[in-house]
CSV table of C-alpha atoms and ligand atoms in Angstrom, one decimal:
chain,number,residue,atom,x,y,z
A,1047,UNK,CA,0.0,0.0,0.0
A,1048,UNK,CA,1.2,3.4,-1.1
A,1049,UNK,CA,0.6,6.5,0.0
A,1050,UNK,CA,1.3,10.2,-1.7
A,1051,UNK,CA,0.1,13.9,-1.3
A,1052,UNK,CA,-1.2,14.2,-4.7
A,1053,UNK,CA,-1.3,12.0,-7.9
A,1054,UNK,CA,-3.3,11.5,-10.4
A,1055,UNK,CA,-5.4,8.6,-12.6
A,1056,UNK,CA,-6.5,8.8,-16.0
A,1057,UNK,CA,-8.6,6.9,-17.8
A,1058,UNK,CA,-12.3,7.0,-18.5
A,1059,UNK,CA,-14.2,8.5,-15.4
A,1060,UNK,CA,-17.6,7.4,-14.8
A,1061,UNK,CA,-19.5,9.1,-11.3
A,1062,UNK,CA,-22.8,10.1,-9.7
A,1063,UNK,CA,-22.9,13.4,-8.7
A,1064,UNK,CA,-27.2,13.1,-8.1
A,1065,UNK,CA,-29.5,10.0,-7.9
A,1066,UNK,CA,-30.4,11.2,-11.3
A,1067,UNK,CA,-26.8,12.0,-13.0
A,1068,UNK,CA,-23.9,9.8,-14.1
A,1069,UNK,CA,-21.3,12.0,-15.4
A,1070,UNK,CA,-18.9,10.2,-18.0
A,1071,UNK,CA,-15.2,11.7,-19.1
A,1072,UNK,CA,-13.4,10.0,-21.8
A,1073,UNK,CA,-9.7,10.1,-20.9
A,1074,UNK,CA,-9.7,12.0,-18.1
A,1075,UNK,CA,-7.5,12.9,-14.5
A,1076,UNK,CA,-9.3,12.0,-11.2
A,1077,UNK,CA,-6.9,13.9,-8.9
A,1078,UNK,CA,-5.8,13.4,-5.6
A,1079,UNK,CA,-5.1,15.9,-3.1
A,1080,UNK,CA,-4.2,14.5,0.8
A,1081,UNK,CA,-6.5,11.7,0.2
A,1082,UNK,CA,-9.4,13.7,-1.2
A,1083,UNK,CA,-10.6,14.3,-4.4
A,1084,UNK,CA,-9.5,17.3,-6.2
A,1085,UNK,CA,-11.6,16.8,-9.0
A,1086,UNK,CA,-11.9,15.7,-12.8
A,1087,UNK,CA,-10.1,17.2,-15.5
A,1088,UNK,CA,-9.6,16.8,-19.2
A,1089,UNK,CA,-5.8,17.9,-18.8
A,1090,UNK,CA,-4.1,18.1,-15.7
A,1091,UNK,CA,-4.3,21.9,-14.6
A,1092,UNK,CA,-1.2,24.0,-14.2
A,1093,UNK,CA,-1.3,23.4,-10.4
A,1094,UNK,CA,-1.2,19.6,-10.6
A,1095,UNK,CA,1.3,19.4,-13.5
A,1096,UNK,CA,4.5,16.9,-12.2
A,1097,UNK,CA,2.7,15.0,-9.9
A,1098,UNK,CA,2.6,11.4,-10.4
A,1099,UNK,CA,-0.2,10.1,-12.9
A,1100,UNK,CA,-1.4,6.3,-13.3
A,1101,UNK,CA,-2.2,5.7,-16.4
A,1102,UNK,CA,-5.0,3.3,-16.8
A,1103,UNK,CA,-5.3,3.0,-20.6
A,1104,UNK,CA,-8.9,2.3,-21.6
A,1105,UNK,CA,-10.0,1.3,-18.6
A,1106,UNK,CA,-12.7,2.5,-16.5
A,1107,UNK,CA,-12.5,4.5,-13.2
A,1108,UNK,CA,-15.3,4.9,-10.9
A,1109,UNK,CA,-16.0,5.4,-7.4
A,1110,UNK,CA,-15.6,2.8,-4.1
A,1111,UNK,CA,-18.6,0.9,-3.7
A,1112,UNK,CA,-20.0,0.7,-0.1
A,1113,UNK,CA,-21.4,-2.4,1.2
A,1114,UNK,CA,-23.9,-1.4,3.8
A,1115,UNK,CA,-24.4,-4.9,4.8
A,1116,UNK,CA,-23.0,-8.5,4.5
A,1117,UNK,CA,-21.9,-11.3,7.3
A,1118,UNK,CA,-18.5,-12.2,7.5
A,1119,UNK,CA,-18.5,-15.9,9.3
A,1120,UNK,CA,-21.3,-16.5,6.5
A,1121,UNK,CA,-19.1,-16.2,3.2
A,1122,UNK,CA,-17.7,-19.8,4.2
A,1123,UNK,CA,-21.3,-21.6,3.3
A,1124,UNK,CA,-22.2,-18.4,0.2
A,1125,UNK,CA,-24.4,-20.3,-2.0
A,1126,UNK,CA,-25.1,-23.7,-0.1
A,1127,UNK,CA,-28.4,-23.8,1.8
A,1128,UNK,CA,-30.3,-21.9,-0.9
A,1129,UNK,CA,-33.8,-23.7,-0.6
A,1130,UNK,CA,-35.0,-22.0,2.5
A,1131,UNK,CA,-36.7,-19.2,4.2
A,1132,UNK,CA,-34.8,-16.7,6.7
A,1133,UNK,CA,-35.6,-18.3,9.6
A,1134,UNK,CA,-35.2,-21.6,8.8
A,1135,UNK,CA,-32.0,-20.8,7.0
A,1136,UNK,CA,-31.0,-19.0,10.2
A,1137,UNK,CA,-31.3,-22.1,12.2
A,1138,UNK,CA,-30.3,-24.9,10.0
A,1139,UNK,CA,-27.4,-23.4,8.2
A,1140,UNK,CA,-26.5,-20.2,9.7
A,1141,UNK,CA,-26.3,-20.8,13.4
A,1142,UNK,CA,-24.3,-23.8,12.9
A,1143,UNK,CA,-21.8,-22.3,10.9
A,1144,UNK,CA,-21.4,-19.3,13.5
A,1145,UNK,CA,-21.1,-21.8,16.3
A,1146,UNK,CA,-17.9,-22.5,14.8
A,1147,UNK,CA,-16.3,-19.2,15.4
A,1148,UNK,CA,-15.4,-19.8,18.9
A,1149,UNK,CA,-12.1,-21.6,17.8
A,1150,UNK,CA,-10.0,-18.8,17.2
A,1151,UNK,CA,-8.1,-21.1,14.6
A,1152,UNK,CA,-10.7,-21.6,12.8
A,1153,UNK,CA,-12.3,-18.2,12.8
A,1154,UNK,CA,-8.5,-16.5,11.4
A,1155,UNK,CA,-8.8,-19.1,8.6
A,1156,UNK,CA,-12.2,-18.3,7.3
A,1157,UNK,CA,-11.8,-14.5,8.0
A,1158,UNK,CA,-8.4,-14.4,6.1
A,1159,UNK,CA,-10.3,-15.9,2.8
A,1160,UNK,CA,-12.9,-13.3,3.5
A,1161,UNK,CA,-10.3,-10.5,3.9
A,1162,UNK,CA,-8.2,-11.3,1.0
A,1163,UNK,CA,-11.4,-11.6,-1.3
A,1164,UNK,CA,-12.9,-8.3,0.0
A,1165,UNK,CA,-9.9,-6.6,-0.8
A,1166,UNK,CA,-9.5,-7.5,-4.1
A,1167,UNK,CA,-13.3,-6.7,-5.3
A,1168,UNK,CA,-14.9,-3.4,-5.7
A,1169,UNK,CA,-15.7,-3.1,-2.6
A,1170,UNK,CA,-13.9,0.2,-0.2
A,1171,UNK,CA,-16.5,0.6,2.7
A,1172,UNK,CA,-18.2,-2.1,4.4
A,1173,UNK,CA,-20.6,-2.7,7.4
A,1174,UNK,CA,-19.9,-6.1,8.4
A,1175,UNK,CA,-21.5,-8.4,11.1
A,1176,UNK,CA,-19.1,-10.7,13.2
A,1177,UNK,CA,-20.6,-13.5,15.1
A,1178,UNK,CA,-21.1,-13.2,18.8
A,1179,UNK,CA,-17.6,-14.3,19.6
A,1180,UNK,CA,-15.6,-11.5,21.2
A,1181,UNK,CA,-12.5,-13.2,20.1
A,1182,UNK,CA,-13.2,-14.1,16.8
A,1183,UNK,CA,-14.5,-10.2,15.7
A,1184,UNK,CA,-11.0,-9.3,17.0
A,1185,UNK,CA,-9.1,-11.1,14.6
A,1186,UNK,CA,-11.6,-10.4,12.0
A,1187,UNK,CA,-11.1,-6.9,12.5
A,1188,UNK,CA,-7.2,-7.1,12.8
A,1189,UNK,CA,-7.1,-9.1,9.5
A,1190,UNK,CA,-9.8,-6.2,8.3
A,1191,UNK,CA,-7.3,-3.3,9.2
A,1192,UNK,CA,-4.4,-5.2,6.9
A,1193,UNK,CA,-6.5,-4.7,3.7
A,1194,UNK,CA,-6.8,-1.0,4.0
A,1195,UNK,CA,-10.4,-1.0,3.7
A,1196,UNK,CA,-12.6,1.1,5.6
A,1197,UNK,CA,-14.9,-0.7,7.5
A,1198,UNK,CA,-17.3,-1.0,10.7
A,1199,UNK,CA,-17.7,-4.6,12.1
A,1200,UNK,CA,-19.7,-5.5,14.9
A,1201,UNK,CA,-19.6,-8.2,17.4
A,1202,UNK,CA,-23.3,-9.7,17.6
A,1203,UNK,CA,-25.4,-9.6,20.2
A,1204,UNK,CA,-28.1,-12.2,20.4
A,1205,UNK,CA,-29.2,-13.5,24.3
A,1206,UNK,CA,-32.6,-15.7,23.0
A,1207,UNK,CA,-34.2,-17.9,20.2
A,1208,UNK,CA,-31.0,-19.2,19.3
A,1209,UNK,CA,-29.4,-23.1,19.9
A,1210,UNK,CA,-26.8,-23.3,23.1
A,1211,UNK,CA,-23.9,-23.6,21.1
A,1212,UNK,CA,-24.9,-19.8,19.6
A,1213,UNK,CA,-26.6,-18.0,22.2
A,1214,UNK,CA,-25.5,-15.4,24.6
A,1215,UNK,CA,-26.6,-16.9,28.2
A,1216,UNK,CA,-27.9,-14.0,29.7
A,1217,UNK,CA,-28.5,-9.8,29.1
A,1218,UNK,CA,-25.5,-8.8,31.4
A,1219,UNK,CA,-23.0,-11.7,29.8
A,1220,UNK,CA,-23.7,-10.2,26.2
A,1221,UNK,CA,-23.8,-6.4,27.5
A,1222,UNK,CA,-20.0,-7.4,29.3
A,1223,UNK,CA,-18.8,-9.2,26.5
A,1224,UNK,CA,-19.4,-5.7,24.3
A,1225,UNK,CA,-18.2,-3.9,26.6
A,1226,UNK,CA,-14.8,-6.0,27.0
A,1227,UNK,CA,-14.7,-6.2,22.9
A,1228,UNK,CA,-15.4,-2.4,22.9
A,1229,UNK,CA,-12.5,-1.5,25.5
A,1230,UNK,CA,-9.8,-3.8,23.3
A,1231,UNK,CA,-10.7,-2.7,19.8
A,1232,UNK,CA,-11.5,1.6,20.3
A,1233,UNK,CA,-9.0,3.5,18.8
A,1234,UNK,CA,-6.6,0.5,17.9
A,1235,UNK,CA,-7.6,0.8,14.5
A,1236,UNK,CA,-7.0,3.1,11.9
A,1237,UNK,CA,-9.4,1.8,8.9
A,1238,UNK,CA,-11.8,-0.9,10.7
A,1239,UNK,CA,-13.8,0.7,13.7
A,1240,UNK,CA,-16.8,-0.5,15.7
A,1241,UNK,CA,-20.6,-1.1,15.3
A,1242,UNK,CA,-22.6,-1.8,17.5
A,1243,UNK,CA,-24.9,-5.3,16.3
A,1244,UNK,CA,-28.0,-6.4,17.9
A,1245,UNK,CA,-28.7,-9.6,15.6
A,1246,UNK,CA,-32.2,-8.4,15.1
A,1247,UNK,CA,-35.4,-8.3,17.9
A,1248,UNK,CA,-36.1,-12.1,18.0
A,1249,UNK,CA,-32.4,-12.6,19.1
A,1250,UNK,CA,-32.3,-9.6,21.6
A,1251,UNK,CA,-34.4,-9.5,24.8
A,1252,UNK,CA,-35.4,-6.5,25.9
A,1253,UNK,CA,-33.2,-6.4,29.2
A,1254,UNK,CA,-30.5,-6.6,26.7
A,1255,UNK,CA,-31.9,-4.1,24.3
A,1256,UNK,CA,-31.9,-1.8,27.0
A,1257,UNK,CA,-28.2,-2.3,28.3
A,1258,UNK,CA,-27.1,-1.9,24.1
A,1259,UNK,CA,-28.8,1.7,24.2
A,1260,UNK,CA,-26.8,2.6,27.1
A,1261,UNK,CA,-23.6,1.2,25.6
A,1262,UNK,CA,-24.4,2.9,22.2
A,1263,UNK,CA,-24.6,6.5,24.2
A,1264,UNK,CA,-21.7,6.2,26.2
A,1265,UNK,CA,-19.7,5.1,23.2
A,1266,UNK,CA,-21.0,7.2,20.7
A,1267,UNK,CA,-21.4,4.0,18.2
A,1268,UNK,CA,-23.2,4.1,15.0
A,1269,UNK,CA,-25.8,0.6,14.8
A,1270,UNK,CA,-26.8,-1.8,12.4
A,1271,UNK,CA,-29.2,-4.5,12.7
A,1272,UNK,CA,-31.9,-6.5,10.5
A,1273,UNK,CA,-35.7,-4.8,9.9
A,1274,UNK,CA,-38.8,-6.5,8.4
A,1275,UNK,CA,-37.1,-8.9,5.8
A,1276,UNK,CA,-39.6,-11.6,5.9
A,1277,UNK,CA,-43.7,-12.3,6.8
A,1278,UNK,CA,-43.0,-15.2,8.7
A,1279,UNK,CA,-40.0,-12.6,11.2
A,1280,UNK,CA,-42.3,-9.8,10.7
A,1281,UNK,CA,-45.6,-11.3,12.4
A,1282,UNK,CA,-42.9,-13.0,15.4
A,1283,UNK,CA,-41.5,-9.8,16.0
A,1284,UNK,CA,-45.1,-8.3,16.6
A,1285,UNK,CA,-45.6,-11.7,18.8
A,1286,UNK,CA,-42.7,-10.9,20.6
A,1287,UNK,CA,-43.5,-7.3,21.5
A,1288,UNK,CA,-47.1,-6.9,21.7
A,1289,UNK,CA,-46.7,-3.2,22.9
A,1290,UNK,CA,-45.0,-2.0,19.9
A,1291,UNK,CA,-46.4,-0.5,16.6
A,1292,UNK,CA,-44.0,-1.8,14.3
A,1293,UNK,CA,-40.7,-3.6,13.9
A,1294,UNK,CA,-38.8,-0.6,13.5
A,1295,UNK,CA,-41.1,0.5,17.2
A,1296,UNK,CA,-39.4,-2.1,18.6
A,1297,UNK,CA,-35.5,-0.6,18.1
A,1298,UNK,CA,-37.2,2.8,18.7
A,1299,UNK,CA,-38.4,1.9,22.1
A,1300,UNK,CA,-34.9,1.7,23.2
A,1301,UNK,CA,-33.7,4.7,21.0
A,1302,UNK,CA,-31.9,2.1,18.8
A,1303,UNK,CA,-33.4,3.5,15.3
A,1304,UNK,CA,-31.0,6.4,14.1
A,1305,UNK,CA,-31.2,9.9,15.2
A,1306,UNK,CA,-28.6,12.7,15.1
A,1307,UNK,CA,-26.3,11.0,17.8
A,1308,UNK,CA,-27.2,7.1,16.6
A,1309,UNK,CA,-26.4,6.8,13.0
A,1310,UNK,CA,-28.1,3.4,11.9
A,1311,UNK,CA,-28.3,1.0,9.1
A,1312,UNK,CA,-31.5,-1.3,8.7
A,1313,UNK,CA,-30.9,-4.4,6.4
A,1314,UNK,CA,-33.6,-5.4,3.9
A,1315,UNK,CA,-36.9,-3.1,4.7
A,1316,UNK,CA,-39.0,-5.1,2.4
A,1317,UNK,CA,-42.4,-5.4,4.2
A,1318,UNK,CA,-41.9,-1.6,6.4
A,1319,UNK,CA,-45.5,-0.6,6.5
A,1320,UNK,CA,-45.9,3.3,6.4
A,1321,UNK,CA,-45.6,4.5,9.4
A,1322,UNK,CA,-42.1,3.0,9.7
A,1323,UNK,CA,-40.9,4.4,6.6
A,1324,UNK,CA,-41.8,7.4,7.8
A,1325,UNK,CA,-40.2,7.0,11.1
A,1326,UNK,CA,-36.8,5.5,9.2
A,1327,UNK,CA,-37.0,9.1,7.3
A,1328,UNK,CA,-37.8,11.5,10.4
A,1329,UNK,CA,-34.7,9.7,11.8
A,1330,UNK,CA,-32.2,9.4,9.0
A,1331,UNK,CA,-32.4,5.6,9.3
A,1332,UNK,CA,-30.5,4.1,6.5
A,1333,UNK,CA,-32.0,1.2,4.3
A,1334,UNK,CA,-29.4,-1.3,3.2
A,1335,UNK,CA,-31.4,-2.8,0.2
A,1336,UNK,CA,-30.2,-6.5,-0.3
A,1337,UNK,CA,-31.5,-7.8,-3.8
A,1338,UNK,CA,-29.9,-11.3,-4.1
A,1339,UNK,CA,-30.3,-12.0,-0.5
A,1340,UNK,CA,-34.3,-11.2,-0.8
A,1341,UNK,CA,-34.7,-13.3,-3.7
A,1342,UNK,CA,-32.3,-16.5,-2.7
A,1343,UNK,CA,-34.2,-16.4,0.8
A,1344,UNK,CA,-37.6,-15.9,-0.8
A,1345,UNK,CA,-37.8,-12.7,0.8
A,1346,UNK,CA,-39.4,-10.8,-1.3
A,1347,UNK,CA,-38.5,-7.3,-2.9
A,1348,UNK,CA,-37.7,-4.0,-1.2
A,1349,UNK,CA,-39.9,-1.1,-2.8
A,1350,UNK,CA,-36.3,0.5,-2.9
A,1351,UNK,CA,-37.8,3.2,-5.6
A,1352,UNK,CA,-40.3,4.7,-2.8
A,1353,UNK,CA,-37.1,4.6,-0.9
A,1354,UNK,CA,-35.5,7.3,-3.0
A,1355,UNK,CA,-38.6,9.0,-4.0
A,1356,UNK,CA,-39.6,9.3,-0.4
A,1357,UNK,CA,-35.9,11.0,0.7
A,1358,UNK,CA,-34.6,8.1,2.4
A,1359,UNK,CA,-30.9,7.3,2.5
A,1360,UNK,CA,-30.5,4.3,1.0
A,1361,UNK,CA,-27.3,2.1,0.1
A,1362,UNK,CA,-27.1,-1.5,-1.3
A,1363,UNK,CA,-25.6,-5.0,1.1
A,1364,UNK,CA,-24.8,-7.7,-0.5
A,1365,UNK,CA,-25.7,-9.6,2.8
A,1366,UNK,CA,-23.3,-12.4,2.7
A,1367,UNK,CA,-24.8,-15.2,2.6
A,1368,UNK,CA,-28.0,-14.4,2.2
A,1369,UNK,CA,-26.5,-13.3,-1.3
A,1370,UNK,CA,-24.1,-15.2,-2.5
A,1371,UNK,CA,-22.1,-13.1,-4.4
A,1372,UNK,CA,-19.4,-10.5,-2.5
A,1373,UNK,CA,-19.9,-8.5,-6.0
A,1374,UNK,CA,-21.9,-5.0,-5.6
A,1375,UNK,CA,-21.6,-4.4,-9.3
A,1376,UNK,CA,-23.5,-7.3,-8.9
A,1377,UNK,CA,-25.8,-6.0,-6.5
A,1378,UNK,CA,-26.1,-2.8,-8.8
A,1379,UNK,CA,-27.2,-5.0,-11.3
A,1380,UNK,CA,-29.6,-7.3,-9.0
A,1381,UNK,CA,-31.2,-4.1,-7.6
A,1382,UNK,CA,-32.4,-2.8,-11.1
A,1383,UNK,CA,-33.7,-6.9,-12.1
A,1384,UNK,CA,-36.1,-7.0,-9.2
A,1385,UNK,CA,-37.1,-3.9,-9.4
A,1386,UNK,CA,-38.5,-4.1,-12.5
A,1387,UNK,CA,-40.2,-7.9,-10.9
A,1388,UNK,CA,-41.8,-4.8,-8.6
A,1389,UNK,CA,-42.8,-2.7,-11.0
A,1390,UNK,CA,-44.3,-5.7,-12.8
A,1391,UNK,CA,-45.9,-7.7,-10.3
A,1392,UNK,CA,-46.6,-5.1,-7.2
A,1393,UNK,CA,-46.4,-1.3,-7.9
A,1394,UNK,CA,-47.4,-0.8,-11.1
A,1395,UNK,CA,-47.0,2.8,-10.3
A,1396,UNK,CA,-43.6,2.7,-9.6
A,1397,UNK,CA,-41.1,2.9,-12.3
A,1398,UNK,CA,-38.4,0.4,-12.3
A,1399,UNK,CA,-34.9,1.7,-11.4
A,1400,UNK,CA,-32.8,3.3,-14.1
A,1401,UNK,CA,-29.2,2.5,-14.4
A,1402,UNK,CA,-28.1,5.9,-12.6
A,1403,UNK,CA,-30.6,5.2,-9.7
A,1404,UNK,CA,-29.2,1.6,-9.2
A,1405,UNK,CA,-25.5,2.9,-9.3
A,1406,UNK,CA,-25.8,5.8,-7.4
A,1407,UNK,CA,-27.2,3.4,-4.3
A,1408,UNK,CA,-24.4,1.1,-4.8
A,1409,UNK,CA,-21.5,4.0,-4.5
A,1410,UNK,CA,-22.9,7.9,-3.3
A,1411,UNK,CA,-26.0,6.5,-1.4
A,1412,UNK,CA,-24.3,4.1,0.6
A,1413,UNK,CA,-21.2,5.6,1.0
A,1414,UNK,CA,-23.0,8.9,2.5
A,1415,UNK,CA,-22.7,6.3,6.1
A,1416,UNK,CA,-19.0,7.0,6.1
A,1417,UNK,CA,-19.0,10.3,5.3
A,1418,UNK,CA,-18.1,12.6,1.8
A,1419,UNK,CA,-17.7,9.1,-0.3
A,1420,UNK,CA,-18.2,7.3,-3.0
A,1421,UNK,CA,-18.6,10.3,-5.7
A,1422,UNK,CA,-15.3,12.2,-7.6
A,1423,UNK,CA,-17.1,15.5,-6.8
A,1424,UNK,CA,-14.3,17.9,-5.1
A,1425,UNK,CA,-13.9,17.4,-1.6
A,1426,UNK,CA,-14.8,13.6,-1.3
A,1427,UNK,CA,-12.3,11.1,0.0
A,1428,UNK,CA,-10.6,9.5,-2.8
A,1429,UNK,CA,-12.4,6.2,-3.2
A,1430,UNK,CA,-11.4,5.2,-6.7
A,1431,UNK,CA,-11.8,1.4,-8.6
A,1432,UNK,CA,-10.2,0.5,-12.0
A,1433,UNK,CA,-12.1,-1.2,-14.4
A,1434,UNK,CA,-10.7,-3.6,-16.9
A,1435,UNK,CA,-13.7,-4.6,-19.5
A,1436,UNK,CA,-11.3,-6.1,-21.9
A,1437,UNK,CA,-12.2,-9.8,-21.2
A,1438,UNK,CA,-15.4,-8.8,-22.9
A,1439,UNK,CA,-14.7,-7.2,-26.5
A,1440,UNK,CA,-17.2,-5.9,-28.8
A,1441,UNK,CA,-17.7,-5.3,-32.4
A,1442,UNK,CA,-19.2,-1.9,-31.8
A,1443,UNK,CA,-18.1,1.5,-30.9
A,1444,UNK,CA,-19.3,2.4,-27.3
A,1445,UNK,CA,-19.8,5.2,-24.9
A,1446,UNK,CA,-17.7,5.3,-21.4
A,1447,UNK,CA,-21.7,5.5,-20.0
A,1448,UNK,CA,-22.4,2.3,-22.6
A,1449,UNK,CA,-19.6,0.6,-21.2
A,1450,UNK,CA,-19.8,1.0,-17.5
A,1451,UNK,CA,-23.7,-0.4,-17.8
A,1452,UNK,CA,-22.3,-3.3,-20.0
A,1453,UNK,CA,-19.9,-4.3,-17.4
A,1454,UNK,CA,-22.2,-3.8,-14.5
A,1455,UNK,CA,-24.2,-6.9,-15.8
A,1456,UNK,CA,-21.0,-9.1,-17.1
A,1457,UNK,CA,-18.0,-8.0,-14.5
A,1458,UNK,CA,-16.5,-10.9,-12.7
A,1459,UNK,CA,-13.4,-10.3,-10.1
A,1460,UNK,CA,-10.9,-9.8,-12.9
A,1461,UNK,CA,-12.3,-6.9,-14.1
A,1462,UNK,CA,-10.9,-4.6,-10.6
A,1463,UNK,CA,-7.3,-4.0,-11.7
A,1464,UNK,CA,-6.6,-1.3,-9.2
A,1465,UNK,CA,-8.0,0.7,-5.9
A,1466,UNK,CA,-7.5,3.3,-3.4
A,1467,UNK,CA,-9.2,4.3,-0.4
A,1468,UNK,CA,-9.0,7.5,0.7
A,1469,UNK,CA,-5.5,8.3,-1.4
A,1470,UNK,CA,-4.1,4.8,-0.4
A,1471,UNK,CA,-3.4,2.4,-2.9
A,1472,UNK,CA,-4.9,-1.0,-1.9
A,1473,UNK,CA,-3.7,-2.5,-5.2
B,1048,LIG,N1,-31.8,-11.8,10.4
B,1048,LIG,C1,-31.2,-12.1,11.5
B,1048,LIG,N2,-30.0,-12.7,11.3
B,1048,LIG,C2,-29.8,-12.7,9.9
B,1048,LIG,C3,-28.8,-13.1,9.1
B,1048,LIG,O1,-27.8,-13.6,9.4
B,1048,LIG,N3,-29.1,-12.9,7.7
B,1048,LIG,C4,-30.2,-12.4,7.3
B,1048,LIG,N4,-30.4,-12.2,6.0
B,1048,LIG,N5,-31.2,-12.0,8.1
B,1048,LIG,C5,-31.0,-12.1,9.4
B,1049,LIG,FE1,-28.1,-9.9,7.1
């Protein structure tokens, strides 16, 4: 990994600026100023001439993509167990497979696959869940940290409904376990920083709830969790707390659902009835839309384009292993397929997502969680992915715009030849 003050990369520049606008540059300079961006240019301006410039030929160059949601222990079994519903896939594949994560030996070899795989996709920020192993988030964390990336991880929290060998045994064991995983990671870090994780509301009582809301405003930490994905979760949750409106009334009631001083991220939002999409927008919840995992699950679809329309932020997860594939050109590509099954089969009044909708989410929507990222615009951190779309030639002249659509649809890991995260070189 490399570091300078200012450089340069040229090639053919593709960014949102809007949810509406994709602005295309044939052979053009992304600079690099301190780790931000200085901007695009056709030539390099008098100011920047000398520094060092990359050149990437042909290829493309577009912003980071964020991942606002995905399960690290999970990527071991991605695309095994694909024939069931969340919760029965939660206790027949994925609770197993977390159980595992209390041998440390174990837990660094599947996390340094994850790692290595992370890094080299077009992935720059990610919100990743651990399991509930304080151990086992450390080293995923550590192993996190070498790759650059910038991340949040979370150790889980989850005290009922799950088997022995995955279960928390009480509210204050889980609440001291945080806190002893919170006091040996704060500040250690440069690139990977904590998150705090309530599984979702079937796997969190509400003593321990209630001791996470106090540990979130003592240490300031941002929260992401799971929020009406499925019918058959949706109508337990409402079981389980007979008092509250909602799912999303269930976080709220412990001031767990965003606000100015509790930045949160809610994964899949497909069945949020509309008071809760309201309440997500009064608090600047953030909905991590999760294609793939809604269809392998048999979820259901996200009305993601009432999402925008309505204001809300809104970012794509590829929600390892719901999804199968770590690829969020992928889940650019997913989002627009279903919905256009939406449009088709639900919301007839709802247009389909265009293109510049679908990547926007995937790189400005989602990266608006860590901050100015994931557009070139002047002043964001410098996020940057090159493209290589050579493995797929074509007879016909096409635009950079043509191109960068093209290869949303066909891209496959070879096609990220290069990326920095805020000014540092990753590869
Ligand atoms: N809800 C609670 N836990 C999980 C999980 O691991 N994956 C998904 N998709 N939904 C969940
Ligand atoms: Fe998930």
């Amino acid at each position: 990994m490399k570091q300078n003050s200012s450089f340069a990369l040229k090639g053919n520049v593709c960014f949102s600026t809007d949810k509406n606008t994709l602005v295309s540059r044939e052979h053009a300079y992304v600079v690099c100023e301190n780790g931000k961006c200085a901007g695009v240019f056709s030539s390099l301006p008098e100011k920047f001439q000398g520094i060092p410039v990359r050149d990437a030929g042909d290829s493309l160059i577009v912003p980071g993509f964020a991942d606002l949601h995905l399960h690290a222990p999970q990527y071991s079994f991605r695309g095994m167990g694909m024939d069931l519903e969340l919760l029965d896939w939660l206790n027949s594949v994925t609770f197993p497979e977390e159980s595992k994560y209390s041998d440390q030996e174990y837990a660094r070899k599947a996390y340094s696959i994850f790692a290595e795989d992370l890094k080299k996709s077009e992935t720059t920020r990610a919100c990743i869940f651990g399991t509930l192993h304080v151990e086992a988030t450390d080293i995923l964390m550590e192993l996190l940290e070498k790759t650059g990336l910038k991340t949040f991880v979370g150790k889980v929290n989850m005290d009922r409904n799950g088997p022995d060998t995955l279960q928390e045994k009480s509210a204050e064991i889980s609440a001291a376990d945080t806190i002893r995983w919170l006091d040996s990671c704060t500040g250690k870090y440069q690139n990977v920083k904590p998150i705090l994780t309530p599984r979702f509301i079937p796997s969190c009582s509400d003593e321990l709830m209630k001791k996470l809301a106090e540990i979130q405003k003592h240490y300031k930490l941002p929260v992401q969790s799971h929020l009406s994905e499925n019918p058959g979760e949706v109508s337990w949750v409402q079981e389980l707390c007979p008092e509250s409106s909602f799912y999303g009334d269930a976080y709220r009631q412990f001031d767990l659902f965003g606000g100015k001083d509790c930045p949160t991220i809610m994964a899949h939002c497909v069945y949020c009835p509309e008071e809760e999409i309201q309440l997500m927008k009064e608090q600047g919840v953030y909905v991590a839309h999760c294609p793939q995992s809604n269809t392998n699950l048999s979820s259901g679809i996200a009305p993601v384009k009432l999402y925008l329309e309505q204001g809300i932020h809104t970012g794509l997860g590829t929600d390892i292993a719901g999804g199968h594939s770590l690829s969020m050109l992928r889940a650019v590509s997913d989002s627009i397929q279903v919905s256009k099954l939406h449009w088709r089969y639900i919301d007839s009044n709802r247009k389909p997502l265009t293109f510049e909708e679908a990547f926007y989410i995937g790189t400005m929507g989602g990266g608006e969680f860590f901050g100015k990222t994931g557009s070139f615009l002047e002043g964001y951190e410098f996020d940057a992915v090159i493209l290589d779309d050579t493995y797929f030639p074509h007879p016909q002249p096409l635009t950079v715009r043509e191109r960068l659509e093209r290869l949303t649809y066909l891209s496959d890991a070879r096609c990220v030849t290069g990326k920095y995260v805020s000014g540092t070189e990753i590869f």
